């Protein structure tokens, strides 16, 4: 990570920072269409929020692509170029984008950085704030304010989009609550690849038994003793499954599940912990990914 940032700092002096913008997460940085607000968004979740609130009036360059681990991301010269040409940079915050500050400095960015986490009640050192829809409402409100400040002439449109989307977030929260109400408390036991679902667990009153990666960060690894402890805890608590995540390999989860005698939920049913699905799929949006997560969890734990 540090080496990559040093490279960017050196490359920044040589790059010609052209205008950029993209309306789809797979596009490379390019010229923003005339009349559109050029915005860089760091994560898939934040980019989806910006597209939804900004609508057709924004051109979004999404830095981290689907199923790329944000905890260990290394910025590229294209990221540097996109940031340098943007008017607004929107981040998740809470330390998720450790690389961003130095990249912004190297890019010579002169616009505004919107920290979408402002006002969210945080769990200690946990950046996965979007897994509680109530937090997502705070995030999109922060984004709407940032867009309105950057483009006052369209503030009314951004506010209208925010109102409509906030209602959808309320409905998501209500649907999740109703789904979990059907599952006995004793069956709401969760084991995942890494500790990404703390806000979801708190919101819907699940019991977090443990994770294959013993950390909020994906770079940590289980020791032999921790692995044995997790297997024992899974057996003792009657946990029914281990849930893999779309942006992380399933091999370790499968090995632990075999020792514990439980099933692995993965493949097309893998949870979206740090990422969203591919563009154009239902899980390619925040709402679709969160609906998928709840449906998958409830089906596996309630059966």
Coordinates of C-alpha atoms in Angstrom, one line a residue:
X1 CA 0.0 0.0 0.0
X2 CA 2.7 2.5 1.0
X3 CA 4.7 1.6 -2.1
X4 CA 1.7 2.2 -4.3
X5 CA 1.0 5.6 -2.8
X6 CA 4.7 6.6 -3.1
X7 CA 4.4 5.7 -6.8
X8 CA 1.3 7.8 -7.1
X9 CA 3.0 10.8 -5.5
X10 CA 5.8 10.5 -8.0
X11 CA 3.4 10.0 -10.9
X12 CA 1.3 13.0 -9.9
X13 CA 3.9 15.5 -11.0
X14 CA 3.9 14.0 -14.5
X15 CA 0.2 13.4 -15.1
X16 CA -1.8 15.8 -17.1
X17 CA -5.1 15.9 -15.3
X18 CA -7.8 15.9 -17.8
X19 CA -11.6 16.2 -17.0
X20 CA -13.1 12.9 -16.0
X21 CA -16.4 11.2 -15.2
X22 CA -18.3 8.0 -15.7
X23 CA -21.9 6.9 -15.4
X24 CA -21.1 3.2 -15.0
X25 CA -18.8 1.6 -12.4
X26 CA -16.7 -0.2 -15.0
X27 CA -15.8 2.8 -17.1
X28 CA -12.3 4.3 -17.0
X29 CA -11.9 8.0 -16.2
X30 CA -12.8 10.2 -19.1
X31 CA -14.3 13.5 -20.0
X32 CA -17.5 14.3 -18.0
X33 CA -20.4 15.0 -20.3
X34 CA -21.2 18.7 -20.7
X35 CA -23.4 20.0 -18.0
X36 CA -22.9 17.2 -15.6
X37 CA -21.3 17.5 -12.2
X38 CA -18.0 15.4 -12.1
X39 CA -18.0 13.3 -8.9
X40 CA -15.5 10.7 -7.7
X41 CA -17.0 8.1 -5.3
X42 CA -14.7 5.6 -3.5
X43 CA -16.7 2.5 -2.9
X44 CA -19.5 0.7 -4.8
X45 CA -22.0 1.6 -2.0
X46 CA -21.1 5.2 -2.0
X47 CA -21.1 5.4 -5.8
X48 CA -24.6 3.9 -5.9
X49 CA -25.8 6.5 -3.4
X50 CA -24.3 9.3 -5.5
X51 CA -25.9 8.0 -8.7
X52 CA -29.3 7.6 -7.0
X53 CA -29.3 11.1 -5.4
X54 CA -27.5 12.8 -8.3
X55 CA -29.5 11.1 -11.0
X56 CA -28.8 12.2 -14.6
X57 CA -27.1 15.4 -13.4
X58 CA -23.9 13.8 -12.2
X59 CA -21.1 11.9 -13.9
X60 CA -19.7 9.4 -11.4
X61 CA -16.3 7.8 -11.5
X62 CA -16.3 4.8 -9.1
X63 CA -12.8 4.0 -7.8
X64 CA -13.2 0.6 -6.2
X65 CA -14.9 -1.9 -8.5
X66 CA -17.3 -4.7 -7.5
X67 CA -15.9 -7.5 -5.5
X68 CA -12.6 -5.7 -4.9
X69 CA -11.6 -5.7 -1.2
X70 CA -11.6 -2.0 0.0
X71 CA -9.4 -2.8 3.0
X72 CA -6.4 -3.5 0.9
X73 CA -7.0 -1.3 -2.1
X74 CA -4.0 0.2 -4.0
X75 CA -4.9 3.3 -5.9
X76 CA -3.9 3.7 -9.6
X77 CA -2.7 6.6 -11.7
X78 CA -6.2 6.6 -13.3
X79 CA -7.7 7.1 -9.8
X80 CA -5.3 10.0 -9.4
X81 CA -6.3 11.5 -12.7
X82 CA -10.0 11.1 -12.0
X83 CA -9.8 12.8 -8.5
X84 CA -7.7 15.7 -9.9
X85 CA -10.4 16.5 -12.5
X86 CA -13.5 16.0 -10.2
X87 CA -15.4 18.8 -8.4
X88 CA -16.5 16.5 -5.6
X89 CA -15.0 13.4 -3.9
X90 CA -17.4 11.3 -1.8
X91 CA -16.0 8.7 0.6
X92 CA -17.4 6.2 3.1
X93 CA -15.1 7.5 5.9
X94 CA -14.5 5.8 9.2
X95 CA -11.0 4.9 8.0
X96 CA -12.1 2.6 5.2
X97 CA -10.1 4.5 2.6
X98 CA -6.7 4.8 4.2
X99 CA -5.1 5.6 0.8
X100 CA -7.4 8.5 -0.1
X101 CA -5.8 11.5 1.7
X102 CA -2.4 11.1 0.1
X103 CA -4.0 10.4 -3.3
X104 CA -6.0 13.5 -3.1
X105 CA -2.9 15.5 -2.2
X106 CA -1.0 14.1 -5.0
X107 CA -3.8 14.7 -7.5
X108 CA -3.9 18.4 -6.6
X109 CA -7.6 18.2 -6.0
X110 CA -9.2 21.6 -5.3
X111 CA -12.8 20.6 -4.7
X112 CA -14.7 19.3 -1.7
X113 CA -14.5 16.0 0.0
X114 CA -17.8 14.7 1.4
X115 CA -17.4 12.2 4.3
X116 CA -20.7 10.3 4.1
X117 CA -20.3 8.9 7.6
X118 CA -20.8 12.3 9.4
X119 CA -23.5 11.9 12.0
X120 CA -23.5 8.2 12.1
X121 CA -23.3 6.6 15.5
X122 CA -20.2 4.4 15.1
X123 CA -19.2 1.1 16.4
X124 CA -15.5 1.1 17.5
X125 CA -13.2 1.0 14.4
X126 CA -16.0 -0.4 12.2
X127 CA -16.4 1.3 8.8
X128 CA -19.2 -1.0 7.5
X129 CA -21.8 1.6 8.4
X130 CA -24.1 1.0 5.4
X131 CA -25.4 -2.3 6.7
X132 CA -27.9 -0.5 8.8
X133 CA -30.4 1.2 6.5
X134 CA -30.8 4.0 9.0
X135 CA -27.1 4.8 8.6
X136 CA -27.6 4.7 4.8
X137 CA -30.2 7.4 5.2
X138 CA -27.7 9.6 7.0
X139 CA -25.1 8.9 4.3
X140 CA -27.3 9.8 1.4
X141 CA -28.4 13.0 3.2
X142 CA -24.7 14.0 3.6
X143 CA -24.2 13.2 -0.1
X144 CA -27.3 15.3 -1.1
X145 CA -25.9 18.3 0.9
X146 CA -22.5 17.9 -0.8
X147 CA -24.1 17.7 -4.3
X148 CA -26.3 20.7 -3.6
X149 CA -23.4 22.8 -2.4
X150 CA -21.4 21.9 -5.5
X151 CA -24.3 22.6 -7.9
X152 CA -26.8 24.9 -6.2
X153 CA -28.9 25.2 -9.4
X154 CA -29.9 21.6 -9.1
X155 CA -30.3 21.5 -5.3
X156 CA -34.1 21.0 -5.7
X157 CA -33.7 18.0 -7.9
X158 CA -31.2 16.4 -5.6
X159 CA -33.5 17.0 -2.6
X160 CA -36.4 15.4 -4.5
X161 CA -34.3 12.4 -5.4
X162 CA -33.2 12.1 -1.7
X163 CA -36.8 12.1 -0.5
X164 CA -37.8 9.3 -2.9
X165 CA -34.7 7.2 -2.0
X166 CA -35.1 7.7 1.7
X167 CA -38.6 6.2 1.5
X168 CA -37.1 3.1 -0.2
X169 CA -34.5 2.8 2.6
X170 CA -37.3 3.0 5.2
X171 CA -39.1 0.2 3.4
X172 CA -35.9 -1.9 3.3
X173 CA -35.5 -1.5 7.0
X174 CA -39.2 -2.4 7.6
X175 CA -38.9 -5.5 5.3
X176 CA -35.7 -6.7 7.1
X177 CA -37.3 -6.3 10.5
X178 CA -40.4 -8.3 9.4
X179 CA -38.2 -11.0 7.9
X180 CA -36.2 -11.5 11.1
X181 CA -39.3 -11.4 13.3
X182 CA -40.2 -14.8 11.8
X183 CA -36.8 -16.3 13.0
X184 CA -36.5 -17.5 16.6
X185 CA -33.8 -15.5 18.5
X186 CA -32.0 -18.8 19.2
X187 CA -31.4 -19.4 15.5
X188 CA -30.1 -15.9 14.7
X189 CA -26.4 -16.9 14.9
X190 CA -24.0 -15.5 12.4
X191 CA -20.5 -16.7 11.2
X192 CA -19.1 -14.8 8.2
X193 CA -15.8 -14.5 6.4
X194 CA -14.8 -11.3 8.3
X195 CA -16.5 -9.0 10.8
X196 CA -18.3 -6.8 8.3
X197 CA -21.9 -7.1 9.6
X198 CA -21.8 -5.5 13.1
X199 CA -24.2 -2.8 12.3
X200 CA -26.6 -5.3 10.7
X201 CA -26.3 -7.6 13.7
X202 CA -27.0 -4.7 16.1
X203 CA -30.0 -3.5 14.1
X204 CA -31.8 -6.9 13.7
X205 CA -30.7 -8.4 17.0
X206 CA -28.5 -11.3 15.7
X207 CA -25.8 -13.1 17.7
X208 CA -22.4 -12.7 16.1
X209 CA -20.6 -16.0 16.8
X210 CA -17.4 -15.3 15.0
X211 CA -15.6 -14.8 11.7
X212 CA -13.1 -16.8 9.6
X213 CA -10.9 -13.7 9.5
X214 CA -10.8 -12.5 13.1
X215 CA -10.9 -8.8 12.4
X216 CA -12.8 -5.9 10.8
X217 CA -9.9 -5.8 8.4
X218 CA -9.5 -8.6 5.8
X219 CA -5.7 -8.9 6.1
X220 CA -5.7 -10.7 9.5
X221 CA -5.6 -14.5 9.7
X222 CA -6.8 -17.1 12.2
X223 CA -4.1 -18.8 14.3
X224 CA -4.4 -22.5 14.9
X225 CA -5.8 -21.8 18.4
X226 CA -8.3 -19.3 17.1
X227 CA -9.5 -21.7 14.4
X228 CA -10.0 -24.4 17.1
X229 CA -11.9 -22.0 19.3
X230 CA -14.2 -20.9 16.4
X231 CA -15.0 -24.5 15.5
X232 CA -15.8 -25.3 19.1
X233 CA -18.0 -22.2 19.4
X234 CA -19.9 -23.0 16.3
X235 CA -20.7 -26.5 17.7
X236 CA -21.5 -25.2 21.2
X237 CA -23.9 -22.5 20.0
X238 CA -25.7 -24.7 17.4
X239 CA -24.8 -22.3 14.6
X240 CA -26.2 -23.6 11.4
X241 CA -24.0 -22.2 8.7
X242 CA -20.9 -20.2 7.7
X243 CA -21.6 -17.4 5.2
X244 CA -19.0 -16.5 2.7
X245 CA -18.7 -13.1 1.1
X246 CA -18.5 -12.1 -2.5
X247 CA -15.2 -10.2 -2.3
X248 CA -13.3 -12.9 -0.3
X249 CA -12.2 -16.4 -1.1
X250 CA -14.3 -19.2 0.5
X251 CA -11.5 -21.8 1.0
X252 CA -10.9 -21.2 4.7
X253 CA -14.6 -21.0 5.5
X254 CA -15.2 -24.3 3.8
X255 CA -12.4 -25.9 5.8
X256 CA -13.8 -24.6 9.1
X257 CA -17.3 -25.7 8.1
X258 CA -16.1 -29.2 7.4
X259 CA -14.5 -29.4 10.9
X260 CA -17.6 -27.9 12.6
X261 CA -20.1 -30.0 10.7
X262 CA -22.1 -27.1 9.3
X263 CA -22.9 -26.0 5.8
X264 CA -21.3 -23.2 3.8
X265 CA -23.5 -20.6 2.1
X266 CA -21.6 -19.2 -0.8
X267 CA -21.4 -19.1 -4.6
X268 CA -24.3 -17.2 -5.9
X269 CA -25.6 -16.9 -2.4
X270 CA -22.5 -15.3 -1.0
X271 CA -23.2 -12.2 1.1
X272 CA -22.2 -8.7 0.0
X273 CA -20.1 -7.6 2.9
X274 CA -17.7 -5.0 1.5
X275 CA -19.0 -4.8 -2.0
X276 CA -22.0 -4.8 -4.3
X277 CA -22.7 -7.1 -7.2
X278 CA -21.8 -6.6 -10.9
X279 CA -23.4 -3.6 -12.7
X280 CA -26.7 -4.5 -14.2
X281 CA -27.6 -7.2 -11.7
X282 CA -30.1 -6.7 -8.9
X283 CA -27.3 -7.0 -6.4
X284 CA -25.4 -4.3 -8.2
X285 CA -27.3 -1.7 -6.2
X286 CA -27.3 -1.1 -2.5
X287 CA -30.9 -2.0 -2.1
X288 CA -30.6 -5.2 -4.2
X289 CA -27.5 -6.3 -2.3
X290 CA -29.0 -5.7 1.1
X291 CA -32.2 -7.5 0.1
X292 CA -30.1 -10.4 -1.1
X293 CA -28.2 -10.5 2.2
X294 CA -31.4 -10.7 4.3
X295 CA -33.1 -13.2 2.1
X296 CA -30.0 -15.5 2.1
X297 CA -29.5 -15.2 5.9
X298 CA -33.1 -15.8 6.8
X299 CA -33.4 -18.8 4.4
X300 CA -30.3 -20.5 5.8
X301 CA -31.0 -19.8 9.5
X302 CA -34.7 -20.2 9.5
X303 CA -34.9 -23.5 7.6

